[in-house]
JSON list of C-alpha atoms and ligand atoms in Angstrom, two decimals:
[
{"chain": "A", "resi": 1, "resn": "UNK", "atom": "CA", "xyz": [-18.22, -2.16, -13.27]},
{"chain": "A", "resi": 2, "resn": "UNK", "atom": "CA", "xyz": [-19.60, -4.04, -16.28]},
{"chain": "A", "resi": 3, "resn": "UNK", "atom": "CA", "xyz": [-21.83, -1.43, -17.55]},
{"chain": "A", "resi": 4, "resn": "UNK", "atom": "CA", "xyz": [-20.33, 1.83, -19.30]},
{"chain": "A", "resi": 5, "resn": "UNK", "atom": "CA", "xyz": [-21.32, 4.19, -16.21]},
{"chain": "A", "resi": 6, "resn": "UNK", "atom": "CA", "xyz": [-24.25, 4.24, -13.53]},
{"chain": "A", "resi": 7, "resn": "UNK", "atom": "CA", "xyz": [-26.83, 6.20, -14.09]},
{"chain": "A", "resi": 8, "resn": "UNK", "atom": "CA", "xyz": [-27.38, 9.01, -11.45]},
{"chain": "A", "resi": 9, "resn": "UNK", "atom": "CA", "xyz": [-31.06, 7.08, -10.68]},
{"chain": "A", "resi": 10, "resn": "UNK", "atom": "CA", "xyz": [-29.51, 3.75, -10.24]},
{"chain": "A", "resi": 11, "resn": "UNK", "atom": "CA", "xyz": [-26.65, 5.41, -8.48]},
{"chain": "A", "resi": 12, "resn": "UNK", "atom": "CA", "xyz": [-29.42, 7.12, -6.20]},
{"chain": "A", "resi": 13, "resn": "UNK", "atom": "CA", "xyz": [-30.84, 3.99, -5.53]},
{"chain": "A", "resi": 14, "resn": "UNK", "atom": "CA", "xyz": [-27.89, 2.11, -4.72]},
{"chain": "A", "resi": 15, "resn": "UNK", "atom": "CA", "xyz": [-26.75, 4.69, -2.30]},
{"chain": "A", "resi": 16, "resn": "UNK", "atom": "CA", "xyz": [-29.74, 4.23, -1.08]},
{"chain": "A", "resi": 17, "resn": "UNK", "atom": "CA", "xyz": [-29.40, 0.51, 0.15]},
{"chain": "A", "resi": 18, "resn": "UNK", "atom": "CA", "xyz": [-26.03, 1.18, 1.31]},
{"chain": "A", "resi": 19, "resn": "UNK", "atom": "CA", "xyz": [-25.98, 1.62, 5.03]},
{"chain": "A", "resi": 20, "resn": "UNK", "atom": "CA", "xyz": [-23.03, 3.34, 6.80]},
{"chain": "A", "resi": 21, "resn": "UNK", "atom": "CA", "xyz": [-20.48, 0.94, 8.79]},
{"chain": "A", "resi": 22, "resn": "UNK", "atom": "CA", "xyz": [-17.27, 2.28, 10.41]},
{"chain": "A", "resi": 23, "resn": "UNK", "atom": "CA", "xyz": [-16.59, -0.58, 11.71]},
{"chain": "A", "resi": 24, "resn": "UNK", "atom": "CA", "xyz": [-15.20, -2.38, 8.65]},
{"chain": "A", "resi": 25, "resn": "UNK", "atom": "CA", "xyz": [-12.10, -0.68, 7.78]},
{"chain": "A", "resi": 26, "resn": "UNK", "atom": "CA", "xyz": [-8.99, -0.43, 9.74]},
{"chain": "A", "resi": 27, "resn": "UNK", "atom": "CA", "xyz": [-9.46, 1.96, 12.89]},
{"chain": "A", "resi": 28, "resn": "UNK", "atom": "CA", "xyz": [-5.74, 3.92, 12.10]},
{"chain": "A", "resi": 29, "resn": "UNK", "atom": "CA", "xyz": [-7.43, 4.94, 8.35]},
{"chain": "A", "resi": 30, "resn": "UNK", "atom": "CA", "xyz": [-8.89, 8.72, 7.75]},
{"chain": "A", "resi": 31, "resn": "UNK", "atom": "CA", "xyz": [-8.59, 8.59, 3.86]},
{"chain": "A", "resi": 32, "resn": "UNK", "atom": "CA", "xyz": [-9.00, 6.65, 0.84]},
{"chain": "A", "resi": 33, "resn": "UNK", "atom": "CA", "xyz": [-7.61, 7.91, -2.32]},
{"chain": "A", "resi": 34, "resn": "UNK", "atom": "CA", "xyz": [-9.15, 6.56, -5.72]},
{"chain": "A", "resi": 35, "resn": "UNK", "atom": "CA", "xyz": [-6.96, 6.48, -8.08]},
{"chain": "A", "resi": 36, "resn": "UNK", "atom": "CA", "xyz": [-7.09, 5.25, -12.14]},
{"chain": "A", "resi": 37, "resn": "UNK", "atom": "CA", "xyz": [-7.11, 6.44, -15.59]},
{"chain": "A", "resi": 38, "resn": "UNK", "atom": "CA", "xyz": [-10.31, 8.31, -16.97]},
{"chain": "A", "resi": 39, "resn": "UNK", "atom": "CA", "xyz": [-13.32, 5.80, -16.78]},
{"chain": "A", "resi": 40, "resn": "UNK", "atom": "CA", "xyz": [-12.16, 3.74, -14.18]},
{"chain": "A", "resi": 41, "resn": "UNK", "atom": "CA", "xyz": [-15.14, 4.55, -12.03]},
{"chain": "A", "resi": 42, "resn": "UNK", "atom": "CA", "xyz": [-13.11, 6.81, -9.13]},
{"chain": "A", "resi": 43, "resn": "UNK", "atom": "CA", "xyz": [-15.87, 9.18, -8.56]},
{"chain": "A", "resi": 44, "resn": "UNK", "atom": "CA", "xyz": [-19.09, 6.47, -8.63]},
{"chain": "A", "resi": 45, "resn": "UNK", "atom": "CA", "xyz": [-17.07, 4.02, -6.52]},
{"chain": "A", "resi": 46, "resn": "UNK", "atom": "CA", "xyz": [-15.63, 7.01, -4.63]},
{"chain": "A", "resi": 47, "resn": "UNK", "atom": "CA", "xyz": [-19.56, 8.31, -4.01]},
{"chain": "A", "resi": 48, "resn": "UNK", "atom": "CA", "xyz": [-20.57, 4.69, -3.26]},
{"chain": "A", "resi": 49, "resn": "UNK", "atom": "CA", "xyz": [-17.94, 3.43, -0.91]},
{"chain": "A", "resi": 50, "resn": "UNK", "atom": "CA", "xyz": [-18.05, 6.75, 0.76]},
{"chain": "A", "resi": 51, "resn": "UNK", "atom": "CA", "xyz": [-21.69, 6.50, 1.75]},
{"chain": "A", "resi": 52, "resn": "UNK", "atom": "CA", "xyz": [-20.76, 2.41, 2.98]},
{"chain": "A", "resi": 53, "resn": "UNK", "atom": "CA", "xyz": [-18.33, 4.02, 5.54]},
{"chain": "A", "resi": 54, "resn": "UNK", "atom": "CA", "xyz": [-20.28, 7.28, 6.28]},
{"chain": "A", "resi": 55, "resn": "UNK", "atom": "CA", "xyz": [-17.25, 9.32, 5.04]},
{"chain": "A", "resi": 56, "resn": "UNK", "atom": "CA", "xyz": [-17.49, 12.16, 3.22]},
{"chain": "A", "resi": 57, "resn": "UNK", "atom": "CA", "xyz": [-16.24, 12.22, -0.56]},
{"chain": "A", "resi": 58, "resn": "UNK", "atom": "CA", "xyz": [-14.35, 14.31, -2.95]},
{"chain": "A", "resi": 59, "resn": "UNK", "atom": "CA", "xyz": [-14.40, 14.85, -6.14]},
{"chain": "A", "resi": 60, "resn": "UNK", "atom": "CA", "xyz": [-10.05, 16.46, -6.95]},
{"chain": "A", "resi": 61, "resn": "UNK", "atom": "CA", "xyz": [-11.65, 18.02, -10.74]},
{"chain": "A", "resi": 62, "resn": "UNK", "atom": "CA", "xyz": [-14.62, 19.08, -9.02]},
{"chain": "A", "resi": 63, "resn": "UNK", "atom": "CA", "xyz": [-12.78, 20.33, -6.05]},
{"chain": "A", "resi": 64, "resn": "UNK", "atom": "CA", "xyz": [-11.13, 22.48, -8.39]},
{"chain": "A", "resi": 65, "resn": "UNK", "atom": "CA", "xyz": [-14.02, 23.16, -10.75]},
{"chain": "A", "resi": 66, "resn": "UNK", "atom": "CA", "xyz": [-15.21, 25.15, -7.22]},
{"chain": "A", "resi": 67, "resn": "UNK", "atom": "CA", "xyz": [-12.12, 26.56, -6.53]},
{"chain": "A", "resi": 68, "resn": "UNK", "atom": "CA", "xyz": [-11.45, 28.19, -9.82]},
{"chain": "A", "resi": 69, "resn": "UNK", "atom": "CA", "xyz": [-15.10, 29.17, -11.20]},
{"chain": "A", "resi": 70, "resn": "UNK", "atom": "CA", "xyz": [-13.99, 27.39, -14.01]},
{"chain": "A", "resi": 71, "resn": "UNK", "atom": "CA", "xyz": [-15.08, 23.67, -15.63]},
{"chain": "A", "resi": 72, "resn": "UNK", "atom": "CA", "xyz": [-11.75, 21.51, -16.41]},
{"chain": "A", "resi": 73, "resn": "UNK", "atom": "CA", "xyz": [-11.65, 21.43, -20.07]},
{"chain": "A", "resi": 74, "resn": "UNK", "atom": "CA", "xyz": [-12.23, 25.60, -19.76]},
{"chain": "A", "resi": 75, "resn": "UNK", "atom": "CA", "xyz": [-9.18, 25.45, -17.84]},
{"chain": "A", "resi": 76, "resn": "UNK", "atom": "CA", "xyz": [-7.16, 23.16, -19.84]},
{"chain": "A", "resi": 77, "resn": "UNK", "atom": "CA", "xyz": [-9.03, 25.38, -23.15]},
{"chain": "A", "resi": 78, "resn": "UNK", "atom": "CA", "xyz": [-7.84, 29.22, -21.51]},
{"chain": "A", "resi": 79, "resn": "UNK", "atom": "CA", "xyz": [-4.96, 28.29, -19.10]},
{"chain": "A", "resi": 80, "resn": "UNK", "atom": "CA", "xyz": [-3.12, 24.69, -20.75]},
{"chain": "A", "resi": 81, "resn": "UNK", "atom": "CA", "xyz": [-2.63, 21.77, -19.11]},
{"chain": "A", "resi": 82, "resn": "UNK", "atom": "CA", "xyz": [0.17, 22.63, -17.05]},
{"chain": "A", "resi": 83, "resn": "UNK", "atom": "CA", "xyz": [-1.51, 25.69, -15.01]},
{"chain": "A", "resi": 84, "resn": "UNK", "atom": "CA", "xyz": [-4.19, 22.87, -14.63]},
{"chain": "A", "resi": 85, "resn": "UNK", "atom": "CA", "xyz": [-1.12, 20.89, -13.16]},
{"chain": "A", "resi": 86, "resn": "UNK", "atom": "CA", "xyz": [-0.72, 23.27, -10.47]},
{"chain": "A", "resi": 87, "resn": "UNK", "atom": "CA", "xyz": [-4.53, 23.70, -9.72]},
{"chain": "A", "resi": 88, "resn": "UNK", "atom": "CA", "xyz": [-4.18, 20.31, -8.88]},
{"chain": "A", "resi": 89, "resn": "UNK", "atom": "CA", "xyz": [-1.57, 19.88, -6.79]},
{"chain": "A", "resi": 90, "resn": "UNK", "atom": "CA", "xyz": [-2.62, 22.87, -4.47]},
{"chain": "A", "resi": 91, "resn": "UNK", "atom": "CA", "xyz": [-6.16, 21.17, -4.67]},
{"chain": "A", "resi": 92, "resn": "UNK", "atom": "CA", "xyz": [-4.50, 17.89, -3.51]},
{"chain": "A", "resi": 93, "resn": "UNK", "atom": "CA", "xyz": [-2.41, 19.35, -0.59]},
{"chain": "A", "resi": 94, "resn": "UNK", "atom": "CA", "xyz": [-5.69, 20.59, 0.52]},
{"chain": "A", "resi": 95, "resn": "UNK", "atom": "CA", "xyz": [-7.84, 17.01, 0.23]},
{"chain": "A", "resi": 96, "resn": "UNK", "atom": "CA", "xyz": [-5.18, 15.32, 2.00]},
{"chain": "A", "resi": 97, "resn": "UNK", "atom": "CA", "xyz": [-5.50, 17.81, 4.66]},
{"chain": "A", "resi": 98, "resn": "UNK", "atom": "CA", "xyz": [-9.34, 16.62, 5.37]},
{"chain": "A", "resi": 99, "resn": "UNK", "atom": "CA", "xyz": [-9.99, 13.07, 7.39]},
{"chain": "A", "resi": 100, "resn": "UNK", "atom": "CA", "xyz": [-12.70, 10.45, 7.43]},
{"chain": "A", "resi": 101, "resn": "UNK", "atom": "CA", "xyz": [-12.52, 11.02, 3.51]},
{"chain": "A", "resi": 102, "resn": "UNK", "atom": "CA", "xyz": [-12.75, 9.45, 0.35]},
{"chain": "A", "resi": 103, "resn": "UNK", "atom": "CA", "xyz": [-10.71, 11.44, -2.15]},
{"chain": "A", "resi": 104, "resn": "UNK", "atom": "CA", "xyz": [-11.29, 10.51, -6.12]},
{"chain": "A", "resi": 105, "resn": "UNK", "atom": "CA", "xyz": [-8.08, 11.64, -7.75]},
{"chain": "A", "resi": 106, "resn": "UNK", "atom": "CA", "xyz": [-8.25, 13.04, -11.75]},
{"chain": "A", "resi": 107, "resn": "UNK", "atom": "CA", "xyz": [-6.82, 10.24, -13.90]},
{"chain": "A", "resi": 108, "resn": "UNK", "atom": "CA", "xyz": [-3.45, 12.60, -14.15]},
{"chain": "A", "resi": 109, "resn": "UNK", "atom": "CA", "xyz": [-2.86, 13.12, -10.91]},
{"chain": "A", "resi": 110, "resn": "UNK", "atom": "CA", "xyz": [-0.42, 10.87, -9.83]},
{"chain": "A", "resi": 111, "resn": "UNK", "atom": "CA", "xyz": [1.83, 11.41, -13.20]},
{"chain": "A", "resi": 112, "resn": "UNK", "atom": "CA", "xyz": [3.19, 14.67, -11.23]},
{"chain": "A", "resi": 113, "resn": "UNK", "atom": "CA", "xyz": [6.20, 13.64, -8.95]},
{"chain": "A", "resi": 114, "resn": "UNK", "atom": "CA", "xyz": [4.91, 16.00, -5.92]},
{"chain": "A", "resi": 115, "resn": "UNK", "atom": "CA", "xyz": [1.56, 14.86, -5.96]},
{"chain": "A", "resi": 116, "resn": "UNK", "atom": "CA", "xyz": [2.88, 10.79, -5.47]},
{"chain": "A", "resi": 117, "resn": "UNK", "atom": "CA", "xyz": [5.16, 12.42, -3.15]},
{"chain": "A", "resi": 118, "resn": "UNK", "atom": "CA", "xyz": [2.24, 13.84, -0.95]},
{"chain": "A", "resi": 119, "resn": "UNK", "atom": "CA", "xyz": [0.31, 10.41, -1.67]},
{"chain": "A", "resi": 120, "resn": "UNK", "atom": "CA", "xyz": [2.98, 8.59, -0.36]},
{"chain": "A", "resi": 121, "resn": "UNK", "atom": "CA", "xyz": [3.76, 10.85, 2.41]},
{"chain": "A", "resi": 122, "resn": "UNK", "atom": "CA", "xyz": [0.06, 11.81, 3.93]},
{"chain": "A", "resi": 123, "resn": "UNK", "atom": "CA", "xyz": [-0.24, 9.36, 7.24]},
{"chain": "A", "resi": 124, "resn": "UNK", "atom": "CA", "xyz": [-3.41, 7.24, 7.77]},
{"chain": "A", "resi": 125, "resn": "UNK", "atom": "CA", "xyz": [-3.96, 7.29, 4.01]},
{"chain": "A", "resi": 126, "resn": "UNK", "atom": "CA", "xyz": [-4.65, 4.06, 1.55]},
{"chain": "A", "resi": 127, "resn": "UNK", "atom": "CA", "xyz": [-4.65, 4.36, -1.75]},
{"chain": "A", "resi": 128, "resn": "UNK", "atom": "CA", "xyz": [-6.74, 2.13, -4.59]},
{"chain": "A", "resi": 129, "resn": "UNK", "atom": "CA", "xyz": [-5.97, 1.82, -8.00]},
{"chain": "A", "resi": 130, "resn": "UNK", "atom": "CA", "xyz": [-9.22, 1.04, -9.82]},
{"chain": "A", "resi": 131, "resn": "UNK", "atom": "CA", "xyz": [-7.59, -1.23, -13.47]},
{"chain": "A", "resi": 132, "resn": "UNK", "atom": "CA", "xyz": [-8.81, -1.84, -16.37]},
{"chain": "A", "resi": 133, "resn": "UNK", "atom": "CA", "xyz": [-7.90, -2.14, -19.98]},
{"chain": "A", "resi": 134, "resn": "UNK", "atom": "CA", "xyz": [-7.86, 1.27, -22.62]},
{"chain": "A", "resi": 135, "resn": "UNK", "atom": "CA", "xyz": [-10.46, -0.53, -24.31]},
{"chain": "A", "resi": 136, "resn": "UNK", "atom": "CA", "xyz": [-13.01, -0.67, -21.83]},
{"chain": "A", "resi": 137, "resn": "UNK", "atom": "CA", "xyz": [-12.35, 2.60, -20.02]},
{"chain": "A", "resi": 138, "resn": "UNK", "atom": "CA", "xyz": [-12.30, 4.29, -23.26]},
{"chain": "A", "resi": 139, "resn": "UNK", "atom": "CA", "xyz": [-15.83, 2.66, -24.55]},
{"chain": "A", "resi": 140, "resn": "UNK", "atom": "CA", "xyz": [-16.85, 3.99, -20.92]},
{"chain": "A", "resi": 141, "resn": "UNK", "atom": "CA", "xyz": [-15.57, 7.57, -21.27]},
{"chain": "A", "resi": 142, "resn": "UNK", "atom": "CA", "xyz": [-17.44, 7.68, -24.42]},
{"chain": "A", "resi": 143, "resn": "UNK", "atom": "CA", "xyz": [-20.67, 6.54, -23.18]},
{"chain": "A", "resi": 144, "resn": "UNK", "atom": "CA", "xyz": [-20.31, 9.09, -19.99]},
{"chain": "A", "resi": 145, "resn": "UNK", "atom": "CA", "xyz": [-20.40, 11.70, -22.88]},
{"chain": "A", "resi": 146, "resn": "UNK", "atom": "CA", "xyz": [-17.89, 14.06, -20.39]},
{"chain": "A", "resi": 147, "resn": "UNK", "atom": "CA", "xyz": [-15.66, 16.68, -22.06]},
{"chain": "A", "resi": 148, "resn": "UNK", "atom": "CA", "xyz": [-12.08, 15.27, -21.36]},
{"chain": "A", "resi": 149, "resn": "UNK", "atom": "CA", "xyz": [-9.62, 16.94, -22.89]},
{"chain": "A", "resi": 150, "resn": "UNK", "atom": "CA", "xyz": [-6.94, 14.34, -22.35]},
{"chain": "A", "resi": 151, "resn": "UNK", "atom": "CA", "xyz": [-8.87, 11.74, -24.37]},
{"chain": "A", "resi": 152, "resn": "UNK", "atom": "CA", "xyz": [-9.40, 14.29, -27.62]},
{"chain": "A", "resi": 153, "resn": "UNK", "atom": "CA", "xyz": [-6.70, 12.32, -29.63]},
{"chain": "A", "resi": 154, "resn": "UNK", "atom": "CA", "xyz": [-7.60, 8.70, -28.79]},
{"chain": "A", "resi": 155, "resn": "UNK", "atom": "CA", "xyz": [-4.02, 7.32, -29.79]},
{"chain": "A", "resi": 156, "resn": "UNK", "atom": "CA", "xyz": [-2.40, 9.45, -27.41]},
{"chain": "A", "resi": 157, "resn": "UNK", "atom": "CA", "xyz": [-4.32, 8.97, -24.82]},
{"chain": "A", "resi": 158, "resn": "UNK", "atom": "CA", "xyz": [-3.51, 5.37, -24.99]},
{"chain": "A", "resi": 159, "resn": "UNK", "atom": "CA", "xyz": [-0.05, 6.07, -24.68]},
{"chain": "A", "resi": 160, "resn": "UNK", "atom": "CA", "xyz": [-0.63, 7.94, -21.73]},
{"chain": "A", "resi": 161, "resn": "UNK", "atom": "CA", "xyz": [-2.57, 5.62, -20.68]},
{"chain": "A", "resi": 162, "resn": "UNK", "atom": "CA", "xyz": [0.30, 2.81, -20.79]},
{"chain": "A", "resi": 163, "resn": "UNK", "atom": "CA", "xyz": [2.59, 5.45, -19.24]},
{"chain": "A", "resi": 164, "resn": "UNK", "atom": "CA", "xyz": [0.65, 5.36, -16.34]},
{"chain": "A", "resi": 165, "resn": "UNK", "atom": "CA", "xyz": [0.04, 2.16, -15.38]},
{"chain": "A", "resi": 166, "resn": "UNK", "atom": "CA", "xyz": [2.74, 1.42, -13.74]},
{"chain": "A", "resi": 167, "resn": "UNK", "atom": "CA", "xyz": [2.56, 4.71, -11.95]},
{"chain": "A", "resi": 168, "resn": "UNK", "atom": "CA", "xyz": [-0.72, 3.79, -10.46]},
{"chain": "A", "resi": 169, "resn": "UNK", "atom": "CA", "xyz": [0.50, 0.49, -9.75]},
{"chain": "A", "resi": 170, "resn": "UNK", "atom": "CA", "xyz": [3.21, 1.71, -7.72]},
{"chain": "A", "resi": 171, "resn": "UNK", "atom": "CA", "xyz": [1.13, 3.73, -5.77]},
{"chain": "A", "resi": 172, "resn": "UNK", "atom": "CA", "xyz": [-1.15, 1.62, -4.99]},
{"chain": "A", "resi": 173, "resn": "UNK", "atom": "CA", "xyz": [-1.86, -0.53, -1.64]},
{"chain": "A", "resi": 174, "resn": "UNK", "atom": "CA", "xyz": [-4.33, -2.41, -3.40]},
{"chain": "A", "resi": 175, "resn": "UNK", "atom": "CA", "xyz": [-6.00, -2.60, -7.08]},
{"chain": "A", "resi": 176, "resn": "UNK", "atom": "CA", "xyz": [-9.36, -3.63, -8.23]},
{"chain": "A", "resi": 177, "resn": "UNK", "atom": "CA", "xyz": [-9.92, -5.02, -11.51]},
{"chain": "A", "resi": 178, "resn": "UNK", "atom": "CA", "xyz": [-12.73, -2.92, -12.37]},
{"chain": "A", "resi": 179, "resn": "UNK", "atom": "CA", "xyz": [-13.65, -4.35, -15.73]},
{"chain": "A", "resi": 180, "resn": "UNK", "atom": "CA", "xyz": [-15.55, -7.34, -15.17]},
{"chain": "A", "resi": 181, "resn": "UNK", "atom": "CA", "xyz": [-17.97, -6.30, -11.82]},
{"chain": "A", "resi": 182, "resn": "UNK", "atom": "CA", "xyz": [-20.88, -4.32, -10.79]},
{"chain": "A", "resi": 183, "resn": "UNK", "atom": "CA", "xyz": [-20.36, -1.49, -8.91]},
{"chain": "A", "resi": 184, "resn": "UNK", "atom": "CA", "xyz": [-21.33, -2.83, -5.52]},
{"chain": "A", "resi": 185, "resn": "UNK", "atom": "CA", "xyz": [-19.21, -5.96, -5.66]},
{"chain": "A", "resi": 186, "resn": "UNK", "atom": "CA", "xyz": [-15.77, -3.15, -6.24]},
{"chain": "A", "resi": 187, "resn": "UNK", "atom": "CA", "xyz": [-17.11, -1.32, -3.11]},
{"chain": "A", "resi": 188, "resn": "UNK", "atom": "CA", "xyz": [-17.32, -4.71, -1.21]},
{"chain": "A", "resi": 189, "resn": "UNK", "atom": "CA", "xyz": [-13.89, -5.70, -2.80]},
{"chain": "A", "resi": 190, "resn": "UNK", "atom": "CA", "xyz": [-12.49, -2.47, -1.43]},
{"chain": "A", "resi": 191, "resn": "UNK", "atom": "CA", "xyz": [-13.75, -2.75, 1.94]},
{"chain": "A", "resi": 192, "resn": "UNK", "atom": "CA", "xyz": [-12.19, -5.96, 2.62]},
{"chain": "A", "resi": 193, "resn": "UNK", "atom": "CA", "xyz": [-8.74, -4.77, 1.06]},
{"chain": "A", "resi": 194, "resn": "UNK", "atom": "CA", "xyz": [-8.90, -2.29, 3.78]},
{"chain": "A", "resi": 195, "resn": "UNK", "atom": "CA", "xyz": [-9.61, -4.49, 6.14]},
{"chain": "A", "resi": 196, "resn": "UNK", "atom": "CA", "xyz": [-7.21, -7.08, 6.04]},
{"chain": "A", "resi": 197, "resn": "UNK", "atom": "CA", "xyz": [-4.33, -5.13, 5.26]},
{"chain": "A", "resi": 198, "resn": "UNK", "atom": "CA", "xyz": [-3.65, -2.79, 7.75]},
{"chain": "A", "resi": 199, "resn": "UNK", "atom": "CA", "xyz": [-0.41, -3.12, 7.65]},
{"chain": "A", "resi": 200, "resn": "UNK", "atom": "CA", "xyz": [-0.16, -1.61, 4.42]},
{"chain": "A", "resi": 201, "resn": "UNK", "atom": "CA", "xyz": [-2.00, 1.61, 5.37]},
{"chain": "A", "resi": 202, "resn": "UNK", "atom": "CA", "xyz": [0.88, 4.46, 6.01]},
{"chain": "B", "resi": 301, "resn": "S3P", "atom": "C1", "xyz": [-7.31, 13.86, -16.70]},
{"chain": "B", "resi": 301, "resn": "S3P", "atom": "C2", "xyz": [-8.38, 13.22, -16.14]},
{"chain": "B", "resi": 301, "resn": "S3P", "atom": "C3", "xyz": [-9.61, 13.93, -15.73]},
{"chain": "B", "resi": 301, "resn": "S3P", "atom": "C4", "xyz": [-9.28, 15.40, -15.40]},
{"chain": "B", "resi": 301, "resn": "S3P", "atom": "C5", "xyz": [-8.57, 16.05, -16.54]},
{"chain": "B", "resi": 301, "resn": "S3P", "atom": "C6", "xyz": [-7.26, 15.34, -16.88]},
{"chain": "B", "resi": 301, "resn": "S3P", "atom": "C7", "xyz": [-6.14, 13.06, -17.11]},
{"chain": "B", "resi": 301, "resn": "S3P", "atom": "O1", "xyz": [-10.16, 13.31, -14.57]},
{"chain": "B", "resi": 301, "resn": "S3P", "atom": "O2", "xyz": [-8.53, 15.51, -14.23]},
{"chain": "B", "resi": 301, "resn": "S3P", "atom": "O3", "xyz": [-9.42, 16.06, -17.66]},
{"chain": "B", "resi": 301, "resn": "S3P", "atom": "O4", "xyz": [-5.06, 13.63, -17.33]},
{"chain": "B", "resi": 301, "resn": "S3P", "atom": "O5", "xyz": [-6.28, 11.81, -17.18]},
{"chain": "B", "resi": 301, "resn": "S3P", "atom": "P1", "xyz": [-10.96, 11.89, -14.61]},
{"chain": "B", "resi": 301, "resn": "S3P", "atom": "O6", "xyz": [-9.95, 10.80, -14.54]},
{"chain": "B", "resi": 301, "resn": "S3P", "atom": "O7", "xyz": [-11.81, 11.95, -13.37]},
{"chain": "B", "resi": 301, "resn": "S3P", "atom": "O8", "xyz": [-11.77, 11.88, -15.86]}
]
């Protein structure tokens, strides 16, 4: 996506245009995981390439923003980041759990073992890593103007940030370079990942 974020109007609108298609992805898949640092565009792509397939989405922080009452950086604020861990990891074991869905993970989900242990595991599940460089998905993150706790200190949020990479990358049955296209061109570029790789979907 070249521009910082979408703007819930434009995203409206290109919702809009989108028209459902099963028939584009491989038959055997009931999930799509998203899956990226902060910024990479997980929940707008996830929203976007959801409404292409006529799948339903989720959202993992918002699934647990529900769940709990609570917003993320309250929980990461009253409880620390590790009881955040484990609000996550239930929160996954219960997304995995749903079919013809398209599951946007938090940008620290798959640093926890279990989780990429329930990625890897869950049948009939692809995952996409959505890439790009710190720069650009921090200059995003900015713009969006959301409260991320994990991006407070900037410098070690990169490292994190390098940490993960090849996490993601090893997770991954496919990755879109994120940084350099619009949003409908990574939906389109995901769609026919997940189409002529079937073999790669567990
Ligand atoms: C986090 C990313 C956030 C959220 C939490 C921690 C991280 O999700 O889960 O603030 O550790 O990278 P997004 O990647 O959707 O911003």
């Amino acid at each position: 996506m070249k521009t910082a974020s979408h703007s819930e109007a434009a995203l409206e609108e290109t919702m809009e245009s989108i028209t459902p298609s099963q028939a584009n992805v491989h038959p055997a898949l009931r999930r799509i995981v998203l899956t990226g640092f902060m910024g990479s565009g997980k929940t707008t792509l996830g929203r976007l390439i959801a409404a292409r397939l006529g799948w339903n989405f989720l959202d993992l922080d918002h699934y647990i923003e529900s769940r709990t009452g609570l917003s993320v950086p309250d929980i990461f604020a009253l409880h620390g980041e590790p009881h955040f861990r484990r609000l996550e990891s239930t929160a996954l074991v219960s997304a995995l759990g749903k079919s013809n869905t398209v599951i946007a993970l938090g940008g620290g989900t798959p640093e926890i073992l279990t989780n990429r242990l329930l990625l890897e595991q869950t049948p009939a599940t692809a995952t996409i890593f959505l890439d790009a460089p710190f720069s650009v998905l921090f200059d995003r993150c900015v713009l969006q103007g959301i409260s991320r706790p994990v991006l407070a200190d900037p410098t070690l949020a990169e490292l994190r940030f390098a940490q993960r990479q090849p996490v993601y990358r090893a997770l991954a049955h496919h990755t879109i370079d994120t940084s350099a296209i619009e949003a409908n061109e990574a939906v389109e570029a995901m769609v026919i990942a997940l189409t002529i790789a079937p073999k790669r979907t567990r």
